[in-house]
XYZ file of C-alpha atoms in Angstrom:
367
model
C 104.384 95.805 80.709
C 107.338 93.781 79.950
C 107.539 90.294 81.379
C 110.548 88.064 81.579
C 111.031 84.520 81.856
C 114.303 82.929 83.258
C 115.634 79.904 81.683
C 118.403 77.698 82.828
C 121.103 80.003 81.361
C 119.762 83.291 80.458
C 117.679 85.663 81.387
C 115.014 86.977 78.343
C 113.049 90.135 78.208
C 109.419 88.442 76.883
C 107.161 91.618 75.052
C 103.694 91.417 73.972
C 103.134 91.419 70.015
C 106.282 90.405 69.108
C 105.124 86.551 68.096
C 105.708 87.496 64.726
C 109.046 88.985 65.128
C 112.051 86.904 62.827
C 114.597 86.611 66.071
C 113.819 83.016 67.141
C 114.421 83.560 71.327
C 111.709 86.356 70.809
C 109.444 83.554 69.135
C 110.357 81.577 71.629
C 109.801 83.164 74.576
C 106.242 84.761 73.050
C 105.283 81.386 72.242
C 106.024 80.692 76.484
C 104.399 82.958 77.789
C 100.966 82.672 75.271
C 100.819 79.106 76.775
C 101.108 80.153 80.288
C 98.651 82.716 79.759
C 96.405 80.043 78.936
C 97.073 77.799 81.077
C 98.159 75.162 78.718
C 99.493 71.658 79.596
C 101.590 71.014 76.466
C 102.769 72.427 73.414
C 102.962 71.117 70.176
C 105.579 71.968 67.496
C 104.914 69.513 64.371
C 105.953 69.820 60.729
C 104.621 69.651 57.634
C 105.806 70.029 54.147
C 106.358 73.795 53.783
C 105.484 74.439 57.505
C 105.233 74.099 61.499
C 102.031 74.279 62.618
C 101.903 75.171 66.963
C 99.260 73.940 68.928
C 98.387 74.418 72.916
C 96.683 71.974 75.363
C 94.250 73.304 77.301
C 91.993 71.773 79.437
C 92.832 68.598 77.810
C 91.975 69.736 74.376
C 94.539 70.673 71.530
C 94.068 74.092 69.761
C 95.807 75.253 66.753
C 97.858 78.692 67.539
C 99.104 79.200 64.267
C 101.492 77.935 61.309
C 104.948 79.340 61.016
C 107.178 79.053 58.298
C 109.284 75.848 57.974
C 112.817 77.487 58.476
C 111.696 79.297 61.724
C 109.930 76.487 63.066
C 113.611 74.028 62.468
C 114.935 76.611 63.891
C 112.777 76.702 67.004
C 113.233 73.080 67.805
C 116.738 73.619 67.512
C 116.497 76.436 70.070
C 114.426 73.949 72.183
C 116.908 71.112 72.038
C 119.723 73.256 73.124
C 118.109 74.515 76.170
C 117.154 71.015 77.296
C 120.868 69.407 76.621
C 119.343 67.312 73.831
C 121.610 66.568 70.970
C 120.926 68.937 68.678
C 122.597 66.826 65.516
C 120.410 63.920 66.364
C 117.120 63.880 64.036
C 117.040 60.222 63.980
C 115.779 59.425 67.357
C 113.397 59.974 69.944
C 114.712 62.435 72.441
C 113.623 63.558 75.660
C 115.153 66.368 77.778
C 114.037 69.129 80.028
C 114.653 73.192 80.897
C 113.888 74.857 84.370
C 112.316 78.626 83.291
C 110.906 81.547 85.943
C 107.660 83.455 85.206
C 106.485 86.338 87.647
C 108.558 85.101 90.256
C 107.378 81.245 90.016
C 109.883 78.383 88.868
C 108.535 76.443 85.991
C 109.749 73.092 84.819
C 109.163 72.135 81.205
C 109.598 68.726 79.807
C 110.642 68.271 75.739
C 110.111 65.266 74.052
C 111.458 65.186 70.231
C 110.590 62.359 67.933
C 111.347 62.139 63.568
C 108.259 62.228 61.391
C 107.789 62.650 57.911
C 108.404 65.669 57.289
C 110.807 66.676 59.809
C 111.069 66.213 64.164
C 108.111 67.262 66.327
C 108.414 68.721 69.366
C 106.407 68.535 72.641
C 107.081 70.936 75.702
C 104.907 70.021 78.486
C 104.323 72.714 81.093
C 104.478 71.083 84.530
C 101.753 72.633 86.905
C 103.659 75.113 88.528
C 101.491 75.056 91.301
C 101.126 70.995 92.758
C 103.264 71.500 95.528
C 100.746 73.674 97.230
C 97.622 71.499 95.902
C 95.700 69.165 98.285
C 93.461 66.499 98.396
C 90.670 68.905 98.573
C 91.643 70.616 95.560
C 90.864 67.793 92.972
C 86.836 67.888 93.474
C 86.762 63.972 94.711
C 83.402 63.388 96.019
C 82.820 63.793 99.730
C 82.582 59.691 99.995
C 85.536 59.191 97.989
C 87.861 61.454 100.032
C 87.226 60.463 103.429
C 87.584 56.863 102.345
C 90.849 57.885 100.635
C 92.006 60.385 103.641
C 91.573 57.231 105.981
C 93.521 55.240 103.775
C 96.815 56.988 103.332
C 97.049 57.367 107.148
C 97.475 53.938 107.472
C 101.133 52.548 107.969
C 101.210 50.157 105.311
C 99.381 48.754 102.270
C 99.449 49.752 98.587
C 97.088 52.531 97.182
C 96.864 51.879 93.673
C 95.685 55.242 90.911
C 94.684 54.407 87.672
C 93.640 55.892 84.331
C 94.715 56.208 80.977
C 97.427 58.796 80.606
C 96.015 62.392 80.993
C 93.717 61.510 83.906
C 95.477 63.158 86.834
C 97.316 59.921 87.967
C 100.173 61.784 88.744
C 99.026 65.005 90.271
C 96.964 62.797 92.661
C 99.702 60.846 94.004
C 101.810 64.346 94.743
C 98.314 65.392 96.216
C 98.546 62.662 98.516
C 102.268 63.256 99.234
C 101.554 66.755 100.077
C 99.166 65.409 102.837
C 101.726 62.815 104.356
C 104.973 64.935 103.697
C 106.066 65.747 107.330
C 109.645 65.979 109.326
C 109.320 62.702 110.577
C 108.463 60.801 107.849
C 110.559 59.253 105.430
C 109.554 59.212 101.656
C 111.070 57.860 98.951
C 110.190 57.910 95.059
C 111.027 56.064 92.318
C 110.080 57.686 88.608
C 110.420 57.609 84.955
C 110.525 60.782 84.729
C 110.935 62.781 87.451
C 107.916 64.984 86.538
C 107.660 67.091 89.606
C 110.761 67.878 92.173
C 109.307 68.286 95.660
C 110.691 69.610 98.648
C 111.514 66.984 101.538
C 111.040 63.920 99.652
C 113.955 61.589 98.135
C 113.261 61.186 94.559
C 115.200 58.508 92.064
C 114.994 59.116 88.473
C 115.275 55.575 86.636
C 117.589 55.109 83.838
C 116.793 52.282 81.710
C 120.296 52.707 79.533
C 121.915 51.798 82.482
C 120.275 49.138 84.156
C 118.426 51.244 86.262
C 115.100 50.176 86.716
C 111.849 50.088 88.854
C 112.524 46.773 90.699
C 116.491 47.595 91.173
C 115.878 51.333 92.358
C 113.128 49.400 94.220
C 115.712 46.801 96.252
C 117.621 49.471 97.119
C 114.728 51.370 98.648
C 113.881 48.692 100.657
C 117.321 49.165 102.792
C 116.857 52.871 103.668
C 114.416 52.404 106.123
C 111.455 54.146 104.325
C 108.233 54.679 105.384
C 106.095 55.643 102.567
C 107.221 54.602 99.127
C 106.284 56.255 95.460
C 106.338 54.569 92.280
C 105.700 56.329 89.275
C 104.206 53.191 87.854
C 103.643 49.526 87.781
C 105.399 48.155 84.490
C 106.006 44.460 85.129
C 105.916 41.249 87.629
C 108.870 42.229 89.156
C 108.101 45.641 90.209
C 104.709 44.468 91.809
C 105.921 41.451 93.623
C 108.639 43.674 95.596
C 106.101 46.489 95.841
C 103.068 44.258 97.393
C 105.820 42.609 99.638
C 106.858 46.180 100.948
C 103.464 47.192 101.561
C 103.012 43.818 103.596
C 106.284 44.472 105.428
C 104.911 48.247 107.407
C 105.428 50.106 104.495
C 102.870 52.573 102.658
C 103.326 51.806 98.778
C 101.582 54.713 96.646
C 101.513 53.897 92.809
C 100.141 53.867 89.134
C 98.539 51.516 86.976
C 96.796 51.731 83.163
C 94.005 50.160 83.533
C 90.427 51.309 82.434
C 88.342 50.897 85.815
C 89.118 50.102 89.550
C 88.066 46.485 89.202
C 90.345 45.894 86.121
C 93.564 46.475 88.323
C 92.765 43.760 90.244
C 93.000 41.482 86.880
C 95.938 43.474 85.505
C 98.166 42.286 88.913
C 96.560 38.834 88.327
C 97.444 38.479 85.079
C 101.369 39.460 86.310
C 101.234 36.479 87.412
C 101.015 38.033 91.189
C 99.995 35.729 93.776
C 96.035 35.936 95.063
C 97.189 36.228 98.434
C 99.187 38.833 98.281
C 96.799 41.298 96.097
C 94.321 40.664 98.826
C 96.263 41.090 101.976
C 98.510 43.994 100.454
C 96.154 46.694 98.541
C 94.189 48.510 100.493
C 92.251 51.033 98.014
C 92.485 51.503 94.329
C 91.034 54.723 92.419
C 90.449 54.484 88.845
C 89.975 58.356 87.707
C 89.347 60.408 84.211
C 89.531 64.683 84.523
C 86.867 66.505 82.616
C 86.270 70.095 81.798
C 84.270 71.769 83.913
C 82.427 75.291 83.906
C 82.972 78.586 84.620
C 79.790 80.055 84.462
C 78.481 79.292 80.918
C 82.407 78.629 79.377
C 84.574 75.559 80.120
C 87.501 76.567 82.365
C 89.828 74.000 84.116
C 89.523 70.543 85.097
C 88.060 68.489 87.588
C 88.492 64.937 88.767
C 85.355 62.327 88.407
C 86.941 59.082 90.298
C 85.352 55.553 91.862
C 86.945 54.332 94.629
C 87.337 50.760 95.481
C 88.552 49.907 99.054
C 89.876 46.482 99.662
C 87.923 45.710 102.694
C 87.397 42.063 103.985
C 84.720 40.861 101.715
C 86.205 41.942 98.232
C 89.538 40.241 99.880
C 87.812 37.296 100.136
C 86.283 37.363 96.744
C 89.874 37.880 95.254
C 91.388 34.865 97.473
C 88.230 32.785 96.269
C 88.830 33.491 92.614
C 85.500 35.534 91.980
C 85.221 37.058 88.499
C 85.678 40.783 87.834
C 82.075 41.137 87.643
C 81.274 39.703 90.915
C 83.671 42.047 92.725
C 82.266 45.067 90.836
C 78.506 43.674 91.979
C 79.853 43.400 95.257
C 81.752 46.917 95.757
C 78.438 48.820 94.557
C 76.300 47.405 96.966
C 78.331 48.393 99.371
C 78.368 52.086 98.161
C 81.194 52.218 95.246
C 79.864 54.743 92.809
C 80.815 53.964 89.285
C 83.025 56.581 86.969
C 79.949 57.215 84.732
C 77.500 57.211 88.092
C 79.798 60.052 89.953
C 80.115 62.024 86.436
C 76.372 61.948 86.099
C 76.136 63.596 89.705
C 78.723 66.300 88.727
C 76.171 66.948 85.673
C 73.033 67.127 87.816
C 75.360 69.497 90.211
C 76.261 72.005 87.080
C 79.718 71.272 87.475
C 80.620 69.840 83.972
C 78.570 68.542 80.928
C 76.839 64.782 79.897
C 78.944 65.336 76.403
C 82.306 65.815 78.866
C 81.317 62.434 81.145
C 80.535 60.344 77.745
C 83.781 61.777 76.302
C 86.078 60.831 79.016
C 84.484 58.052 80.984
C 83.378 56.232 78.723
C 85.011 52.583 79.098
């Protein structure tokens, strides 16, 4: 049966078994179709001396799909750059773009990144989760305790919720799942992102454009004059953004954001190292969740991924410790005493329940 993918400027017919076809459009469409069938998150098109290698990332692991002739690889990258409105003649600098497609009546966004490497131009196509608008927090696999704590805190009218973890740990998915819970007709939700990964109906999204000075802090100042109820900040990257976001959390706004730290406690350290006043941190931050994604079992094989998380609620005891300049170790000891389950321990529970393997927990959750 023929399947078609509708891209932004044209409709292309996708047929099975045409990957060896010399037609670049056919090769491109078949590559996309193959990646979609495998539930890939990324396609890597990598140049070597005499060939290009194509790899798909499936459940967090890169798999070699095939090697193709160097000339075909160059043409394939050019095809992607044209679709993404990237300068096809510029090969000296990294470039970013995106294109939209339709597969089986479902719209899919594709994000593109190119960089110059020693043997040519490498291209990565990220396939953005076509079902993210339908995902709820229940779908993500959080433990019952952590789910209830998170749900309680996102229902508050103010405060800052921080989701932390390395790249690829599902932070964006968690943020959007929270937005799905909160996205109601009577609520004004504003988001600032770089880039906007998913376009969500009903929220006002702003794309950062650093090249014209439109950065997180500048947009955030504008947000506060837009009568927001909920503000989503893609990532806190500097002290200015952190300060404005915390002030917003203290003046009647629910702020959702991410940080790149190894665990929940380290996020407090990061904010302190930014130079943020401890009072603002203690008063503004209500919850910090650190998470990873691990492959889960489908029978005897791995298929799909599930979150492993530790959730730190900033209650009165933790607030007091922040103000008293207690060490990270002391805060962690208190949090564990009060029932927080660490990443590793949460992972061990999932191993005991037969959801994943200990090797997955060690690979993803070792700090």
